[in-house]
JSON list of C-alpha atoms in Angstrom, two decimals:
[
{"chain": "A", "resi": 436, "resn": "UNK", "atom": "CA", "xyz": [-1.37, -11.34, 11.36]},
{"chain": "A", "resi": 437, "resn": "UNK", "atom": "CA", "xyz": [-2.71, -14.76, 11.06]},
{"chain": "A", "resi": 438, "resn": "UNK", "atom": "CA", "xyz": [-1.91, -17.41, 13.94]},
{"chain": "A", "resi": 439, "resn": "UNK", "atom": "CA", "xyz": [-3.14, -20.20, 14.85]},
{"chain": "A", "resi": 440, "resn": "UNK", "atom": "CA", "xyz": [-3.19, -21.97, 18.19]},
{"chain": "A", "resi": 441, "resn": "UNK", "atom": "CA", "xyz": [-4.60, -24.80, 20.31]},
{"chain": "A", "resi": 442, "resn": "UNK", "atom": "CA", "xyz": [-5.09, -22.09, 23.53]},
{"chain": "A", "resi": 443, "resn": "UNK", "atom": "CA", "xyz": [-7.23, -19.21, 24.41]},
{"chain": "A", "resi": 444, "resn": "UNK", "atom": "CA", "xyz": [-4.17, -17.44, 25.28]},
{"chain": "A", "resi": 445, "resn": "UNK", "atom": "CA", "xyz": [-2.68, -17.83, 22.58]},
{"chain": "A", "resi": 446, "resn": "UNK", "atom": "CA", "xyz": [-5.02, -16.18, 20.91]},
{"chain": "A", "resi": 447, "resn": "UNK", "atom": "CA", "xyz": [-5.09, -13.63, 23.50]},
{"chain": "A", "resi": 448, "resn": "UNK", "atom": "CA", "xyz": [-1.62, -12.98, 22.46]},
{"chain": "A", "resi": 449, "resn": "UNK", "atom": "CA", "xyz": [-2.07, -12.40, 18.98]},
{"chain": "A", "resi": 450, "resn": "UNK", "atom": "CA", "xyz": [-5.03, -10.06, 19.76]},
{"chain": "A", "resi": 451, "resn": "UNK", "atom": "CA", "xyz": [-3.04, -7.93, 21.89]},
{"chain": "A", "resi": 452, "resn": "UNK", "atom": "CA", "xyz": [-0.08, -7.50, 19.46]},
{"chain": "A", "resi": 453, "resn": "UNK", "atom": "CA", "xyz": [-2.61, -6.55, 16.90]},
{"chain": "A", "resi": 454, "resn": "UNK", "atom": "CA", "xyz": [-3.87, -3.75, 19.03]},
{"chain": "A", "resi": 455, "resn": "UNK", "atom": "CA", "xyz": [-0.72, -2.48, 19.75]},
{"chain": "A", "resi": 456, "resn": "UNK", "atom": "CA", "xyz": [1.08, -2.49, 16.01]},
{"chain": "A", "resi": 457, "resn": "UNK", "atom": "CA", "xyz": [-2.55, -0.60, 15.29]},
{"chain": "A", "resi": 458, "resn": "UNK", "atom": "CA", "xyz": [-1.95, 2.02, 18.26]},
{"chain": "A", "resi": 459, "resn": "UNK", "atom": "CA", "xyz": [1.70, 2.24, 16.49]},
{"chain": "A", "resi": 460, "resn": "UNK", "atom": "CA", "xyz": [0.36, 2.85, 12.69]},
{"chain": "A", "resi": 461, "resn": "UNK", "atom": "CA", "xyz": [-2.18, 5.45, 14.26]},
{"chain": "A", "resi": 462, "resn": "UNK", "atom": "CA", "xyz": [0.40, 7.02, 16.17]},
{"chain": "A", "resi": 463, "resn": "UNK", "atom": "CA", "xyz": [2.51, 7.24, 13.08]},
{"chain": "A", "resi": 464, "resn": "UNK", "atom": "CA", "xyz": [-0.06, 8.27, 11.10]},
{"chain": "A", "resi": 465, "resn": "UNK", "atom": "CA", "xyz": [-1.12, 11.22, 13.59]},
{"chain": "A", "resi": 466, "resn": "UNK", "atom": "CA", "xyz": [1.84, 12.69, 13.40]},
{"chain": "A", "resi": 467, "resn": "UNK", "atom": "CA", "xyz": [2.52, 13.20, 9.50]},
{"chain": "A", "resi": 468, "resn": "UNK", "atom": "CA", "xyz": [1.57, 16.60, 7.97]},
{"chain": "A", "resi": 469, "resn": "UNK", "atom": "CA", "xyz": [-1.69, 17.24, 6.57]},
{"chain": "A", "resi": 470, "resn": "UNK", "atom": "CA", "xyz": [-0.68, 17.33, 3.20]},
{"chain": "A", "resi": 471, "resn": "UNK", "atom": "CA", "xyz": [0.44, 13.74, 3.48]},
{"chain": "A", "resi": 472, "resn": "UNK", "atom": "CA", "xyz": [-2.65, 12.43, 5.36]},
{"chain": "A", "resi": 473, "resn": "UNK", "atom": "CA", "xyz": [-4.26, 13.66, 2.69]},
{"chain": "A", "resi": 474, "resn": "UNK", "atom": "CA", "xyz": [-2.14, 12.40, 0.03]},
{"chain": "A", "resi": 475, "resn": "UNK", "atom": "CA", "xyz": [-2.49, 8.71, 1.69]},
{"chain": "A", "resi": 476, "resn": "UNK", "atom": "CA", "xyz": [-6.28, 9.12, 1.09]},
{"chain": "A", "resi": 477, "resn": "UNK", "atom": "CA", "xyz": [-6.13, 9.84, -2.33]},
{"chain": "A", "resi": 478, "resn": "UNK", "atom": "CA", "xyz": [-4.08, 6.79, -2.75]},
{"chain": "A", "resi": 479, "resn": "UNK", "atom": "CA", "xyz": [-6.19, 4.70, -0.59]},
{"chain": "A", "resi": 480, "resn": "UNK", "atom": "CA", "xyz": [-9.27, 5.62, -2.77]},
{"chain": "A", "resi": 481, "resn": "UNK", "atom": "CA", "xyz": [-7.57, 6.14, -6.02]},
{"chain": "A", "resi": 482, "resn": "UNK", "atom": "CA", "xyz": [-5.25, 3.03, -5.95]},
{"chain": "A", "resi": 483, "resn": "UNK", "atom": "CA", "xyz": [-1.81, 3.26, -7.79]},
{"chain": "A", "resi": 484, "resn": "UNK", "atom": "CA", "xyz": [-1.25, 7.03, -9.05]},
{"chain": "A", "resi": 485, "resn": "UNK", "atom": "CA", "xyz": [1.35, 8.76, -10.60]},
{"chain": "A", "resi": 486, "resn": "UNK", "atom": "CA", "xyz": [2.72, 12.22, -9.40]},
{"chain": "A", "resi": 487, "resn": "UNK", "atom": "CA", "xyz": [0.69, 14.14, -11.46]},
{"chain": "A", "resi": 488, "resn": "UNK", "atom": "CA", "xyz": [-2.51, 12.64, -10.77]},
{"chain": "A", "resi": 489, "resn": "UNK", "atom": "CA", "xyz": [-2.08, 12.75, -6.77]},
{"chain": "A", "resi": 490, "resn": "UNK", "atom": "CA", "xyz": [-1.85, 16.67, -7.64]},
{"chain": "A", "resi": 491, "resn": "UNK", "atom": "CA", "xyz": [-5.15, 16.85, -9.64]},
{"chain": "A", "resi": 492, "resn": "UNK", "atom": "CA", "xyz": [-7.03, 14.66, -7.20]},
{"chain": "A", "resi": 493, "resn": "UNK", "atom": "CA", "xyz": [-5.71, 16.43, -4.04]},
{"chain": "A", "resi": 494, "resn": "UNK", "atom": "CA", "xyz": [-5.37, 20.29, -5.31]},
{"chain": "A", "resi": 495, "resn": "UNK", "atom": "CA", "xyz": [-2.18, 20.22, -3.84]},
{"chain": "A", "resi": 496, "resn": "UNK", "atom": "CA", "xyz": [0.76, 21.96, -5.42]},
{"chain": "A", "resi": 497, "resn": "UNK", "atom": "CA", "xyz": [3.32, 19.83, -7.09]},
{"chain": "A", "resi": 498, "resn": "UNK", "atom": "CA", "xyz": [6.35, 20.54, -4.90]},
{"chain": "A", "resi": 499, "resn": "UNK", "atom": "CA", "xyz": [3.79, 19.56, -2.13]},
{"chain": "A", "resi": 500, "resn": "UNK", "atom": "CA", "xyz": [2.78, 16.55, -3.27]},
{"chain": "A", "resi": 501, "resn": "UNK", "atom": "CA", "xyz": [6.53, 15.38, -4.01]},
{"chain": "A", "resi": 502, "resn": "UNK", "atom": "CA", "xyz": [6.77, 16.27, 0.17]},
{"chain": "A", "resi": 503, "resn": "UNK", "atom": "CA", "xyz": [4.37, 14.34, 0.53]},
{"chain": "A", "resi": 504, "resn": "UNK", "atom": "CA", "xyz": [5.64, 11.18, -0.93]},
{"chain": "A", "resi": 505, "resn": "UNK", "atom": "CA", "xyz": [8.62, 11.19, 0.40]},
{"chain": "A", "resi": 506, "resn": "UNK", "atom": "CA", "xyz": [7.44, 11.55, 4.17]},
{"chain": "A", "resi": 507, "resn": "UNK", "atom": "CA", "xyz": [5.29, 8.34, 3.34]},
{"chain": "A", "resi": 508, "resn": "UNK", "atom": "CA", "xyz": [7.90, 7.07, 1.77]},
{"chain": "A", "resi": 509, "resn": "UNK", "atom": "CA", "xyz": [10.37, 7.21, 4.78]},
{"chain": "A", "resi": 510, "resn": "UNK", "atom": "CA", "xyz": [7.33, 5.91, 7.35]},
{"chain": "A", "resi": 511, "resn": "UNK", "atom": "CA", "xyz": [6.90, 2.64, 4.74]},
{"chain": "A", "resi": 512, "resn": "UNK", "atom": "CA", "xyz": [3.53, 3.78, 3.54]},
{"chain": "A", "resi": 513, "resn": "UNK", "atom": "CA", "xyz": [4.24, 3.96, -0.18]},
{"chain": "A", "resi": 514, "resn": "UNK", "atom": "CA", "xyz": [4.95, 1.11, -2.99]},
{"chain": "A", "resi": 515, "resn": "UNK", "atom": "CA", "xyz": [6.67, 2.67, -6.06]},
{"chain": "A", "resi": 516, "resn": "UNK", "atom": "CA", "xyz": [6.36, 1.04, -9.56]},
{"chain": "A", "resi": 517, "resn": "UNK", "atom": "CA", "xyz": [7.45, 1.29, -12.55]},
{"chain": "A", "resi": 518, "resn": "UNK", "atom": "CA", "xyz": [5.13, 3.10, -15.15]},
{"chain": "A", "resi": 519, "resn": "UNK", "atom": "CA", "xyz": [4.87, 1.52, -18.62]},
{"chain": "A", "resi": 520, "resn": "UNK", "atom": "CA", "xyz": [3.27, 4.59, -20.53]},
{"chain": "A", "resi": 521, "resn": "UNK", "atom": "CA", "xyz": [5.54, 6.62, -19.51]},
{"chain": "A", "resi": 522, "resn": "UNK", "atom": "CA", "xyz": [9.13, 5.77, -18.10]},
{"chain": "A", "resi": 523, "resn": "UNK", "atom": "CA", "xyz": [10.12, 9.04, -16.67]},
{"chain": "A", "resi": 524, "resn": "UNK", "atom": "CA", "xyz": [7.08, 8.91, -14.14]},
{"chain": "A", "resi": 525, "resn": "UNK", "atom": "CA", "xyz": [6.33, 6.50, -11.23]},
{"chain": "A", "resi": 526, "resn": "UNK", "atom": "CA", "xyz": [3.08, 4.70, -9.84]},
{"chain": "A", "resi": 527, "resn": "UNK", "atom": "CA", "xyz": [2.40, 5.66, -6.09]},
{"chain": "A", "resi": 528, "resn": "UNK", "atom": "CA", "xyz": [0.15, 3.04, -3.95]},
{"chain": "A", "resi": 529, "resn": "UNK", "atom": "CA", "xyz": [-0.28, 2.11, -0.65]},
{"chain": "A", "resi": 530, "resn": "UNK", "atom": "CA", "xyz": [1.92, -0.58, 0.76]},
{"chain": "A", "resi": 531, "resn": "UNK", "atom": "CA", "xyz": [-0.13, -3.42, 2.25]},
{"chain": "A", "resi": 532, "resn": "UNK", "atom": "CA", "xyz": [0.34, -3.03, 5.65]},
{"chain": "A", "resi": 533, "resn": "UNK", "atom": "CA", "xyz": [0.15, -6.47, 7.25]},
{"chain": "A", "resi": 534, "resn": "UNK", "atom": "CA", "xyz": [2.37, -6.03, 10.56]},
{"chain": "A", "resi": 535, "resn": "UNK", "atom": "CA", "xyz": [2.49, -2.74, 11.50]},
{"chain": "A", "resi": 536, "resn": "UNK", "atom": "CA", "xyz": [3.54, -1.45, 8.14]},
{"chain": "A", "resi": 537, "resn": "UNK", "atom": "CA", "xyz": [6.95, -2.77, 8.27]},
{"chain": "A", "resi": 538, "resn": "UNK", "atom": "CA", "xyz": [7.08, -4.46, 4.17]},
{"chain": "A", "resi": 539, "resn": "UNK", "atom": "CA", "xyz": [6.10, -3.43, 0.74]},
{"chain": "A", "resi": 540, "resn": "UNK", "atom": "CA", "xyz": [5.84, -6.80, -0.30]},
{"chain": "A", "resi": 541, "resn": "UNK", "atom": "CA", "xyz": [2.38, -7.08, -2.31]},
{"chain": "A", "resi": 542, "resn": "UNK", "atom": "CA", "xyz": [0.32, -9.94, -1.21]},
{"chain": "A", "resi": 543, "resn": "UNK", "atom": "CA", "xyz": [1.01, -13.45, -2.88]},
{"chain": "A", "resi": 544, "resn": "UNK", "atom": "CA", "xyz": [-1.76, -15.00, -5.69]},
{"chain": "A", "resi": 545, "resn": "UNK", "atom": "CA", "xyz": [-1.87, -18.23, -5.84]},
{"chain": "A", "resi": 546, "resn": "UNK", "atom": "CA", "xyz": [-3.21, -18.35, -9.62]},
{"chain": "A", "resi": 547, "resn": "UNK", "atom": "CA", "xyz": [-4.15, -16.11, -12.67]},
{"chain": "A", "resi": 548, "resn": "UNK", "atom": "CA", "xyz": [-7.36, -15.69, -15.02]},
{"chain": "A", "resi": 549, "resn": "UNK", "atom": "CA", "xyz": [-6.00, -15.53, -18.72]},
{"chain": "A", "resi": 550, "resn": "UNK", "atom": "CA", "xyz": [-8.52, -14.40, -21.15]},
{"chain": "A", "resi": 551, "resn": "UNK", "atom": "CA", "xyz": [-7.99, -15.16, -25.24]},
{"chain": "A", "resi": 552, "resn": "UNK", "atom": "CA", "xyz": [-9.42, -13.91, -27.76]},
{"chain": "A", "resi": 553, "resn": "UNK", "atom": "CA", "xyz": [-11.83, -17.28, -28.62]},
{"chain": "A", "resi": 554, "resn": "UNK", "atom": "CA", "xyz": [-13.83, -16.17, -25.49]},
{"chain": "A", "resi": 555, "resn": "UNK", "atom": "CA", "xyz": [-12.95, -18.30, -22.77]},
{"chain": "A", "resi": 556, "resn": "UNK", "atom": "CA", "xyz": [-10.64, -18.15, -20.01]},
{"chain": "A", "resi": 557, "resn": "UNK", "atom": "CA", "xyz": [-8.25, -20.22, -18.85]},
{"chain": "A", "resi": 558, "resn": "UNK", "atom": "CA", "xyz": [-6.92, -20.47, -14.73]},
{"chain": "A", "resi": 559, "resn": "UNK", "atom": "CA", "xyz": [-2.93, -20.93, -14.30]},
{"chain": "A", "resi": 560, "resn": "UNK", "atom": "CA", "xyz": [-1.80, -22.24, -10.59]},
{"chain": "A", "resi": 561, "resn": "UNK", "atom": "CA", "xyz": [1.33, -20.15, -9.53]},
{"chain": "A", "resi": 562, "resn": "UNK", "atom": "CA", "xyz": [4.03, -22.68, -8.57]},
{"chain": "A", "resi": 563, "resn": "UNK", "atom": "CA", "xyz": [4.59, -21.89, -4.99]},
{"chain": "A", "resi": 564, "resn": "UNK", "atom": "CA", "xyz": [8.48, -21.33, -3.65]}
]
């Protein structure tokens, strides 16, 4: 949460509700099964994953794993995307969790690197809504 103020207390404010949607995601995250803990660190170091590769990385069973994602799933945690190579399989990542886990709204760019194939790249502003 960003905020800004003109008062100590107001900052004060935002500090506290910080701490508090932290104790929440803790909470929440204390009181998933080990199998998805463990699944949420694979995805927090391996980034976006597909079913299949959460299994290899984590040695968990497949039927497990599928648990597993759909317990994160129901607490918010995941982000599910399309997968170009292969259509019948989905990406799993980590949803950014910005207050309190509560969106799976990826964060917004505000431009993009495009490389061609002379050598040099060009920088595109996003128009912003």
């Amino acid at each position: 949460m960003v905020f800004v103020g003109n008062s100590k207390a107001d900052a004060q404010i935002v500090k506290k509700a910080n701490n508090h949607n932290r104790k929440k995601l803790r909470e929440t995250i204390e009181e998933l099964p080990p199998s998805a803990k463990l699944v949420l660190k694979v995805l927090e170091y391996g980034g976006y994953l597909t079913q299949k590769e959460i299994a290899e990385e984590s040695y968990l069973p497949p039927r497990t794993v599928r648990y597993a994602l759909n317990r994160l799933k129901d607490e918010r945690f995941l982000q599910e995307r399309f997968y170009f190579k292969d259509a019948r399989q989905s990406l799993y990542g980590l949803s950014y969790l910005s207050d309190g886990h509560e969106t799976n709204e990826m964060p917004v760019q505000d431009s993009v690197d495009v490389s061609f194939t002379g050598g040099f790249t060009k920088k595109y502003e996003l128009p912003v809504n």
